Coordinates of C-alpha atoms in Angstrom, one line a residue:
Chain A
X1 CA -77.9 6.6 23.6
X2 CA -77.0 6.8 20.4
X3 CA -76.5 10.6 20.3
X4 CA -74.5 10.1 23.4
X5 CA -72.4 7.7 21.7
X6 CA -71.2 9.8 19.1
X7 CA -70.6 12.7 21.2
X8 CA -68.4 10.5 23.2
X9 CA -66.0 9.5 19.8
X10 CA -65.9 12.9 19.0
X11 CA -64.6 14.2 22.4
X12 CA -62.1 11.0 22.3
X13 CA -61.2 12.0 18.4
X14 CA -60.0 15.5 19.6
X15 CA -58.8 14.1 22.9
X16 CA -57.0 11.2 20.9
X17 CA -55.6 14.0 18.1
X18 CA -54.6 16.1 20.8
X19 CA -52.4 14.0 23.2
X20 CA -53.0 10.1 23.4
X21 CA -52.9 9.6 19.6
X22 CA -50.0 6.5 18.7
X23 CA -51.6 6.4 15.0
X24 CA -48.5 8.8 14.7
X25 CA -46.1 6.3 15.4
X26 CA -47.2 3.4 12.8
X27 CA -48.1 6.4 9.8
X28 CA -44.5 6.8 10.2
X29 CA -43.8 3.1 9.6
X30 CA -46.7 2.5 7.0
X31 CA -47.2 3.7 3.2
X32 CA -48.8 6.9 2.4
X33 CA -49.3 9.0 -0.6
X34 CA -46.9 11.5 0.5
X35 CA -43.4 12.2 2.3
X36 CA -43.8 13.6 5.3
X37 CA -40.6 15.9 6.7
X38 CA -42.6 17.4 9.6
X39 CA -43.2 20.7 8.9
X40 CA -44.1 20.2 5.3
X41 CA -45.8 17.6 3.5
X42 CA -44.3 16.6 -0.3
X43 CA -47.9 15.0 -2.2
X44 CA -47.0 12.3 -4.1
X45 CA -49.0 11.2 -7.6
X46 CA -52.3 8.9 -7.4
X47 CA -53.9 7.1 -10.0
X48 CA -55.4 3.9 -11.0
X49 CA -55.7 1.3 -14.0
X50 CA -58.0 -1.7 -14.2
X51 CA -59.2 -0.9 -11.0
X52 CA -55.9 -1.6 -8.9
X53 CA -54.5 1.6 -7.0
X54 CA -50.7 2.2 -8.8
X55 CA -50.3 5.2 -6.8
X56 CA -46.8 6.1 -6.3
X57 CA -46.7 5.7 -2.8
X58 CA -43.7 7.1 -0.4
X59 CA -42.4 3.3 -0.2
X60 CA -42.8 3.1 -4.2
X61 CA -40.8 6.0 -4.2
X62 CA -38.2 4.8 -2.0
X63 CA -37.9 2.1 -4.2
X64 CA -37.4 3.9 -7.1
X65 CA -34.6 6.0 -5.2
X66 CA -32.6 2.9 -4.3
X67 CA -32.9 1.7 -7.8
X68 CA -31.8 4.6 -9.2
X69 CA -28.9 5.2 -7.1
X70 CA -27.8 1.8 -7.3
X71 CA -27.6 1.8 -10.9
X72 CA -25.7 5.7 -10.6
X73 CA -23.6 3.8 -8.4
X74 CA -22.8 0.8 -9.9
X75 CA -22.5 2.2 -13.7
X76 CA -19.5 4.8 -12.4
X77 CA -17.7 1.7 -10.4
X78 CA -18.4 -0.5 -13.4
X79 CA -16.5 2.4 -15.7
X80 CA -13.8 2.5 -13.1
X81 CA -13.2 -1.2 -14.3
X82 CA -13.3 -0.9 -17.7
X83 CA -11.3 2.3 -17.8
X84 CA -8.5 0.9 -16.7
X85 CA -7.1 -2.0 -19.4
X86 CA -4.7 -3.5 -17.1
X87 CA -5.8 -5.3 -13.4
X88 CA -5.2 -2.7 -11.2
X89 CA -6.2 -2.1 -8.0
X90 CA -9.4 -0.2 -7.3
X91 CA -9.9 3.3 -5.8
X92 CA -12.8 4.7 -3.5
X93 CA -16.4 3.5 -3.9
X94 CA -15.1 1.0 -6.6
X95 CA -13.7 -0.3 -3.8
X96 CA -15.8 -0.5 -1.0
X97 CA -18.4 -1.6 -3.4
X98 CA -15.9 -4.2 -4.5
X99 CA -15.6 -5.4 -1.3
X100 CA -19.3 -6.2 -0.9
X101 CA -19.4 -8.0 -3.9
X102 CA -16.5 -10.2 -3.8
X103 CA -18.3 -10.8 0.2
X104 CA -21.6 -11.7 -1.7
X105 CA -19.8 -14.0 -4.5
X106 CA -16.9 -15.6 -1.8
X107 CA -19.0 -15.5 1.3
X108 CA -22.5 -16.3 0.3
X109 CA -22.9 -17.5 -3.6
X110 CA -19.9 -19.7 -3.5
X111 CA -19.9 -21.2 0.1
X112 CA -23.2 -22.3 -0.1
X113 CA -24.2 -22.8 -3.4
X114 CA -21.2 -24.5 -4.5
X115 CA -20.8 -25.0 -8.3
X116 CA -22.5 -23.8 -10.6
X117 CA -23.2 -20.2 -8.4
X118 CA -22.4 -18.4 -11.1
X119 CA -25.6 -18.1 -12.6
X120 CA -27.2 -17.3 -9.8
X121 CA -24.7 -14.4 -8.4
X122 CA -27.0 -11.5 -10.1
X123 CA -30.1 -12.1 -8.5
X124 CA -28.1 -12.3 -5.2
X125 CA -26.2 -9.2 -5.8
X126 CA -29.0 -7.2 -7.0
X127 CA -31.5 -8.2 -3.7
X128 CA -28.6 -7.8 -1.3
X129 CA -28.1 -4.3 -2.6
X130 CA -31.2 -3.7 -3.0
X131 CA -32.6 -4.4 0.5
X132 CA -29.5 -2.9 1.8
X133 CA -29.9 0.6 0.3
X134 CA -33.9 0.4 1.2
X135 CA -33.2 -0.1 4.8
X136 CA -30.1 2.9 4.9
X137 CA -32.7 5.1 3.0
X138 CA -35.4 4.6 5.8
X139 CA -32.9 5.7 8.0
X140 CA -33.1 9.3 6.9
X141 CA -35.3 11.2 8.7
X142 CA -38.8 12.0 6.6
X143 CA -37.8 8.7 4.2
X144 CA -40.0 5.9 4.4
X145 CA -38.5 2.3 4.8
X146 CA -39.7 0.3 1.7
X147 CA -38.4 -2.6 3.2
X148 CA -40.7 -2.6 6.3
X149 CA -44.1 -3.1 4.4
X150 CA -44.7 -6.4 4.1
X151 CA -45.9 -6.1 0.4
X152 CA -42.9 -5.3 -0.4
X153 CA -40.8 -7.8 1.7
X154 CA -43.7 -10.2 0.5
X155 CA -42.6 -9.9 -3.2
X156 CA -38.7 -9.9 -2.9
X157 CA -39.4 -13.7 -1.0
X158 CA -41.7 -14.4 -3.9
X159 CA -39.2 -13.5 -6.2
X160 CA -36.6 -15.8 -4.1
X161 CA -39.1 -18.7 -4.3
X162 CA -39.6 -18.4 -8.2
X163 CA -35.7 -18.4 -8.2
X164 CA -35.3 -21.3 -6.1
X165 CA -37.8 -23.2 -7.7
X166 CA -36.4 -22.2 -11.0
X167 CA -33.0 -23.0 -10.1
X168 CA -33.6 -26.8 -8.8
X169 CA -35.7 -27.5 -11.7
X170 CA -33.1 -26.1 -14.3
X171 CA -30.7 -28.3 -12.6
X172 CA -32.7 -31.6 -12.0
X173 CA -35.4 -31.4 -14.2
X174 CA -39.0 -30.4 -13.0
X175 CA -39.9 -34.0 -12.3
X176 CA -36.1 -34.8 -11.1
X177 CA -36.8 -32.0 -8.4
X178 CA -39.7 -33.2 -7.0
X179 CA -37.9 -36.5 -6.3
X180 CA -35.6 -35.1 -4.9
X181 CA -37.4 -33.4 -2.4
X182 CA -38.4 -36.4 -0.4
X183 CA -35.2 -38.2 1.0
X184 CA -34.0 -41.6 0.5
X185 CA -35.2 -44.5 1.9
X186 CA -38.1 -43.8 3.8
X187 CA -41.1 -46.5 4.3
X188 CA -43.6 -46.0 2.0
X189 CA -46.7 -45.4 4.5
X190 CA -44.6 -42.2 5.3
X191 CA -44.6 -40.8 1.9
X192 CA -47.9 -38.6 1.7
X193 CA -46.9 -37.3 5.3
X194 CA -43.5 -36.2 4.0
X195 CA -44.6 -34.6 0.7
X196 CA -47.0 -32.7 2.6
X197 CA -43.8 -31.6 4.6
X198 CA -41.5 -31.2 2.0
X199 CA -44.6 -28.9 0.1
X200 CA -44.9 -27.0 3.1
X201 CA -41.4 -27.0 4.0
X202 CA -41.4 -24.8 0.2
X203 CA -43.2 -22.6 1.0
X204 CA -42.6 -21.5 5.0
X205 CA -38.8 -20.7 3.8
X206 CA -39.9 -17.6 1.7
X207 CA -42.7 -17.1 4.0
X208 CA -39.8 -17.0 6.9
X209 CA -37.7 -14.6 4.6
X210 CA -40.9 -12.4 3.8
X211 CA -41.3 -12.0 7.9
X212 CA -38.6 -11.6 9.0
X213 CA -37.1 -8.6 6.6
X214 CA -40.4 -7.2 7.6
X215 CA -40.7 -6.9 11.1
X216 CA -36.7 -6.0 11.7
X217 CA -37.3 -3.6 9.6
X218 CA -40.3 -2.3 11.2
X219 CA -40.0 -2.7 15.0
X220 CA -36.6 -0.4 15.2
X221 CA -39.2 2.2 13.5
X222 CA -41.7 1.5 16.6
X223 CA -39.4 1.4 19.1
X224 CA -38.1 4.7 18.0
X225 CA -41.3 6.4 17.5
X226 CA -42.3 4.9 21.3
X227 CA -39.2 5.7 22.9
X228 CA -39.5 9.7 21.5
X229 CA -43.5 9.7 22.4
X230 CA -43.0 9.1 25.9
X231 CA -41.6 12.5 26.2
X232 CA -45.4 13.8 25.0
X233 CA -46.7 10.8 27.6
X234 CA -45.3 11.8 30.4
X235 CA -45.2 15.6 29.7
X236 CA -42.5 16.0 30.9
X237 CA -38.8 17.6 29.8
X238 CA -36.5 15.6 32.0
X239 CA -37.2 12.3 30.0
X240 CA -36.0 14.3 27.1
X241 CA -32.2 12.9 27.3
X242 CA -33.4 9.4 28.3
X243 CA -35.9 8.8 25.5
X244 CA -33.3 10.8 23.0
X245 CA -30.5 8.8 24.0
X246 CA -32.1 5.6 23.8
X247 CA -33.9 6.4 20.2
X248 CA -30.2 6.8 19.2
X249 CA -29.0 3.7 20.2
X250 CA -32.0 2.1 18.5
X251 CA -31.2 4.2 15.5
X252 CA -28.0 2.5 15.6
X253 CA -28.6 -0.6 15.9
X254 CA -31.0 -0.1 13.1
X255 CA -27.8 0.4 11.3
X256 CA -27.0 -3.0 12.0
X257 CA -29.9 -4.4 11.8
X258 CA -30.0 -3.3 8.0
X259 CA -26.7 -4.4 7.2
X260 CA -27.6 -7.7 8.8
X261 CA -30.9 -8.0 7.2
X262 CA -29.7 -7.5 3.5
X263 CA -27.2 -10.2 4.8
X264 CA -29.1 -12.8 5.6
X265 CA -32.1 -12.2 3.2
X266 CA -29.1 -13.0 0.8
X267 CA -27.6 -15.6 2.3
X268 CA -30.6 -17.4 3.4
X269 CA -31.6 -17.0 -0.3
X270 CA -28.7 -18.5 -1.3
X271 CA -28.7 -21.1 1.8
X272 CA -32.3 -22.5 -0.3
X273 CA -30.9 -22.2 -3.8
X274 CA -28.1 -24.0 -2.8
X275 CA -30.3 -27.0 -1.3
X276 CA -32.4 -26.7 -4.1
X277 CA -29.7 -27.0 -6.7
X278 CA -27.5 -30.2 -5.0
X279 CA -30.2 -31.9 -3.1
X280 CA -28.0 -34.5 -2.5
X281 CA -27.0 -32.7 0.6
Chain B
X1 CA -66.5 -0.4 21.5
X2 CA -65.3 2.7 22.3
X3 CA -61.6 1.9 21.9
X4 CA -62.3 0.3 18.8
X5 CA -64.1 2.9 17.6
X6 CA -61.7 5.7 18.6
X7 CA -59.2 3.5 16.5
X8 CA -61.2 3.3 13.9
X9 CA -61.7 7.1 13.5
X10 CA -58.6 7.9 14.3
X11 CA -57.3 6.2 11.3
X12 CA -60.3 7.2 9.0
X13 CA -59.5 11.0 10.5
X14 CA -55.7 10.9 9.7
X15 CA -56.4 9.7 6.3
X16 CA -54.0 6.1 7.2
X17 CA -55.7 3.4 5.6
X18 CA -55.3 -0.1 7.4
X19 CA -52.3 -1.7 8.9
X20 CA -48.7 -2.7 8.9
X21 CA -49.9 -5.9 7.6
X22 CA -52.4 -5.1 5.0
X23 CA -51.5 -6.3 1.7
X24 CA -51.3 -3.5 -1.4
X25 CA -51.6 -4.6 -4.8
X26 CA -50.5 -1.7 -5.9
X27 CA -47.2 -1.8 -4.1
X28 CA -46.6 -5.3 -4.9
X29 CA -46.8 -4.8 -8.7
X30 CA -44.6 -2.1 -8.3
X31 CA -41.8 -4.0 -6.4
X32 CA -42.0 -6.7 -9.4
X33 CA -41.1 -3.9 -11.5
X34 CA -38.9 -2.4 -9.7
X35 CA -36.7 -4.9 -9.0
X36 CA -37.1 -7.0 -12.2
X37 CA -36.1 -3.7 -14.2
X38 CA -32.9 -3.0 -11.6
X39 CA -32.2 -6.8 -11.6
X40 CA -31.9 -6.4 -15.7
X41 CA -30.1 -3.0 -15.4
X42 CA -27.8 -4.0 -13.0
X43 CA -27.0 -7.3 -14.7
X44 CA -26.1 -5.4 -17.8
X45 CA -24.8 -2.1 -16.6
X46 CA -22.3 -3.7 -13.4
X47 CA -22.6 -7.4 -12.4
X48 CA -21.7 -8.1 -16.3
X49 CA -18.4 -6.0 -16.6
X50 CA -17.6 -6.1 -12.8
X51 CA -17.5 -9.8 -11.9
X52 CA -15.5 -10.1 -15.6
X53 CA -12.6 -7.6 -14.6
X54 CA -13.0 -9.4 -11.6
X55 CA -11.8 -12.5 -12.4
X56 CA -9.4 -11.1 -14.9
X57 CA -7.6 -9.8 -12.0
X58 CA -7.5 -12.6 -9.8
X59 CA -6.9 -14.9 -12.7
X60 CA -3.9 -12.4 -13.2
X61 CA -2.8 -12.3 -9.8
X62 CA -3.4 -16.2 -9.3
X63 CA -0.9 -16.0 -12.9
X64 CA 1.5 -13.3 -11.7
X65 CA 2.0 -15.5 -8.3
X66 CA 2.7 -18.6 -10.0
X67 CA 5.4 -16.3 -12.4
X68 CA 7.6 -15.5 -9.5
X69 CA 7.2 -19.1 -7.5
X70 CA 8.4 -20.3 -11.3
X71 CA 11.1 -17.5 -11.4
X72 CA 12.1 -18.2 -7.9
X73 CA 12.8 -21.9 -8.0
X74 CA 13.8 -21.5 -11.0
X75 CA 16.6 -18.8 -9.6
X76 CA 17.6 -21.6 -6.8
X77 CA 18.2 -23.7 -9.4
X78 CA 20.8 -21.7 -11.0
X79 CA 22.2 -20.4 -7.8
X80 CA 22.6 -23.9 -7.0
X81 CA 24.2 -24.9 -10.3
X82 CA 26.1 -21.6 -10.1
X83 CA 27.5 -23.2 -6.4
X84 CA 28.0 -26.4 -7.7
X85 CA 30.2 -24.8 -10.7
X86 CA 32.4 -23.4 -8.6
X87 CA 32.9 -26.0 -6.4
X88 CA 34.0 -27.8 -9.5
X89 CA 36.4 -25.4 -10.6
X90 CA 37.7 -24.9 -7.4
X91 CA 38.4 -29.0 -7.5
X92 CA 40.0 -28.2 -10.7
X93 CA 42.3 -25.4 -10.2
X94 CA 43.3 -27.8 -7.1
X95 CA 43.6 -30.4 -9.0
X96 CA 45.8 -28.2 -11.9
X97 CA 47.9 -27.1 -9.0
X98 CA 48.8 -30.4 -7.3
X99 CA 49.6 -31.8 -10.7
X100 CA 52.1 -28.8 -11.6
X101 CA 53.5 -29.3 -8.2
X102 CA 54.1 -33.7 -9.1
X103 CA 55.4 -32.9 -12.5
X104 CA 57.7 -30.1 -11.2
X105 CA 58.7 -32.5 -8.6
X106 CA 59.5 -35.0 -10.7
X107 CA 60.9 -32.4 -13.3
X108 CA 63.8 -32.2 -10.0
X109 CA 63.9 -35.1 -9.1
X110 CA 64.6 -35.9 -13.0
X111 CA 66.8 -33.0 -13.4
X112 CA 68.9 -33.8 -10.4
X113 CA 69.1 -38.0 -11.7
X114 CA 69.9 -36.6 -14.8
X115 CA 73.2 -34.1 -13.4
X116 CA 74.4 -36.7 -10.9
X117 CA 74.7 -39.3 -14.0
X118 CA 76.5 -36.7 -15.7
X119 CA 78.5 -35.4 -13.2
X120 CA 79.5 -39.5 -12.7
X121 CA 80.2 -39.8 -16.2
X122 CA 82.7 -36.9 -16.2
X123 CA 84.6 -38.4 -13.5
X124 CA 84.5 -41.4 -14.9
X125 CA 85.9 -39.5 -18.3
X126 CA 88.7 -37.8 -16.2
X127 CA 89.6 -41.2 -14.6
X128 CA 90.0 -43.1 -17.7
X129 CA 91.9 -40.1 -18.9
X130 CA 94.2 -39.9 -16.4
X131 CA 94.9 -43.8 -16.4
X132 CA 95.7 -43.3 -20.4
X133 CA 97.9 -40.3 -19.7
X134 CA 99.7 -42.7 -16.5
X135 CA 99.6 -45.6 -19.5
X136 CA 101.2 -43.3 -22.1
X137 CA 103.6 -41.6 -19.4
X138 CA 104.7 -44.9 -18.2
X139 CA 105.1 -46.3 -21.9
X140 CA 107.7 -43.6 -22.2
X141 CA 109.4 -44.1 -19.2
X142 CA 109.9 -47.2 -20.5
X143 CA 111.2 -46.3 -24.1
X144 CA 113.5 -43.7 -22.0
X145 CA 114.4 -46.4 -19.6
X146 CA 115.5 -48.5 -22.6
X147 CA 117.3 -45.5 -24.2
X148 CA 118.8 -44.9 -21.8
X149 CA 120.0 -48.4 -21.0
X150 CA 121.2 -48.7 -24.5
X151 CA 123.1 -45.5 -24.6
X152 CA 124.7 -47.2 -20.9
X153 CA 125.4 -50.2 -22.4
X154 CA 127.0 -48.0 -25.2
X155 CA 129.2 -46.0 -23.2
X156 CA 130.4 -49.1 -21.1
X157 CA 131.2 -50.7 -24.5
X158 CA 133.5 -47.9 -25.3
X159 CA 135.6 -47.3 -22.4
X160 CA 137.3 -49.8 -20.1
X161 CA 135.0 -52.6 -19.5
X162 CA 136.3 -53.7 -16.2
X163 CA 134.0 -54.6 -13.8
X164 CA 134.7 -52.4 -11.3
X165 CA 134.2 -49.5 -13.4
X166 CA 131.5 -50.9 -15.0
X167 CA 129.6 -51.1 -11.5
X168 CA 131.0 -47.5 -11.2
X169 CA 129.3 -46.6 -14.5
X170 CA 126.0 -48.6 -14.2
X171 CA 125.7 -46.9 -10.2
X172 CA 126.1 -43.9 -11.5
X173 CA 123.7 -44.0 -13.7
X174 CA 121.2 -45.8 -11.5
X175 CA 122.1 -42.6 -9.3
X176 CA 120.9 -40.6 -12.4
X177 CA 117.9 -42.4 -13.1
X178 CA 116.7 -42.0 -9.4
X179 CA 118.0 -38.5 -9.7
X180 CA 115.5 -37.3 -12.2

């Protein structure tokens, strides 16, 4: 029986890595210790301290690629400005990038924060270009998308929270703030309810954030790697142009879908801030 | 248990380990760093000098905007003045000219009081004259008259003073007076 068992998960292992195997798909989408470009394999470095695994994973990597770029980036347009003594109009990337930053002050800091968004316009600039290059670079083929492991999504909303917490309390005071966060004028027999609300009500909006950056992110991924692996399904050439053309209007939409999600990973962390900060509203 | 199993050795086989929603330490303490470091970077390197040039240039717009508004009204206001100016001295070289034309009038009018008086005055001179020069003509008549009579009267005395002749004589020279 036993025997027989184990003959059987051996004929389904090589049946499984022959044909039927979708592990393909999601090893795509998940982190691994190396980049993977099809027909060769780039290894990247593992190691370990105090018994946690900081192996530079393919995602880890990503992330270093957006950072570094983004600072390349950002240093040139930032010289552009300060090469130029008099206001004058800006050229090329210092212009497009100019664009998205005066979108990401006008459009999200100030609208929904309100006064006082100054202060927090870094943070919101640096995680909306952050997430934003993350999801273009898991557009290349053989990239990974950092922003479609939920570690990583999980963190950047952790980071929003500390913000957000950080912001209210800096304006109201830490006790001030918790006030605050019940509203006015409710009977008192409702009070426990509503801070057990409010608490939660904390907590689900980064939660929300963390979720939602992640599966976007990750389900265009899938639905690619489906839409391609029915042509090995069905076995088959003529579903070539079908499942081809349809992974490229995915791929597309993942364009949009990364714009969109660097948008409203911003704005909703603004949205909160913004709540957080004048809770009269 | 067969599925699972083939899922599980699957996984184990292609060296994946877990899922799409397993949590990595690893990969969490990374993103922290990550992001705090590019946070700081960026902060220092672009948002800094960026959002400051920024709002120097709208600040400059926003000024050089409000400059020409200024310089604009304020260019109405001295095309309006300039207008207003010249409607003024166009009243006033009006005004200049209808005054020269009432003092030149009455300059005529003045004139023309001033010749007829004269002109009356020098008849009036010739009028008196000529009565003085009919006075003084008349005058003399007279003293001839008298002479005249005398030297008569003489003549009668000396010849025959009939009466007869002496009608002759005084016709005669009645004749002579209405003679000359």
């Amino acid at each position: 029986m036993i025997y027989k068992t184990a003959e059987t998960i051996k004929d389904t292992l090589a049946v499984a890595e022959k044909t039927e195997d979708t592990g393909w798909i999601l090893s795509h989408v998940l982190d691994g210790n190396y980049f993977d470009f099809g027909f060769f394999k780039i290894p990247l470095p593992q190691f370990e301290l105090f018994g946690i695994d900081l192996s530079i994973t393919r995602h880890v990597a990503v992330m270093w690629l957006a950072a570094i770029l983004l600072v390349l980036i950002f240093r040139s347009v930032s010289k552009a400005y300060s090469k130029s003594k008099e206001p004058s109009a800006p050229k090329g990337v210092a212009n497009f990038m100019e664009v998205l930053i005066v979108f990401v002050r006008d459009d999200i800091a100030k609208t929904t924060i309100g006064k006082g968004y100054e202060k927090f316009l870094p943070y919101l600039l640096t995680v909306f270009f952050f997430i934003l290059t993350c999801n273009f670079l898991g557009l290349i083929p053989g990239s990974a998308t950092a922003t479609s492991n939920i570690s990583v999504t999980a963190t950047l909303a952790v980071i929003s929270f500390i913000v957000i917490q950080a912001g209210g309390m800096m304006k109201n005071g830490a006790f001030g703030y918790f006030k605050g966060l019940i509203p006015h004028g409710i009977p008192v027999f409702l009070l426990p309810i509503m801070l057990v609300v409010e608490l939660l009500g904390l907590f689900t909006k980064p939660f929300a954030l963390a979720i939602r950056l992640f599966a976007n992110l990750t389900a265009g991924h899938i639905v690619i790697g489906a839409l391609l692996g029915l042509i090995f399904i069905l076995k088959t050439y003529f579903v070539i142009p079908v499942s081809v053309s349809f992974a490229l209007f995915i791929y597309l939409l993942e364009i949009l879908v990364a714009l969109i999600q660097a948008y409203i990973f911003t704005m909703l962390s603004s949205l909160f801030i913004g709540m957080a900060v004048h809770q009269e509203h | 248990m067969y599925a699972f199993s083939k899922i599980a050795f699957v996984a184990f086989a292609s060296g994946e380990v877990g899922g799409p929603l397993d949590v990595n330490p690893g990969l969490i303490i990374w993103t922290v760093v990550t992001f705090v470091i590019l946070l700081f970077l960026l902060k220092k390197l672009a948002w800094g000098p960026i959002l400051k040039s920024l709002g120097e240039r709208e600040t400059f717009i926003k000024d050089s905007l409000e400059k020409a508004e200024q310089a604009q009204t304020e260019a109405e206001k001295l095309l309006e003045e300039n207008k207003a100016n010249l409607a003024k001295a166009e009243d006033e070289a009006q005004k200049v000219i209808a005054q020269g034309r009432e003092y030149s009038e009455k300059l005529k009018d003045q004139m023309l009081e001033e010749s007829k008086a004269e002109a009356k005055k020098m008849i009036e001179d010739a009028k008196s004259e000529i009565e003085g020069k009919q006075k003084e003509a008349f005058n003399q008549f007279k003293e001839q008259v008298a002479d005249i009579a005398v030297q008569a009267a003489e003549k009668i005395l000396r010849e025959n003073l009939d009466s007869d002749t002496q009608k002759k004589i005084v016709q005669k020279y009645i004749d002579d007076l209405s003679k000359n």
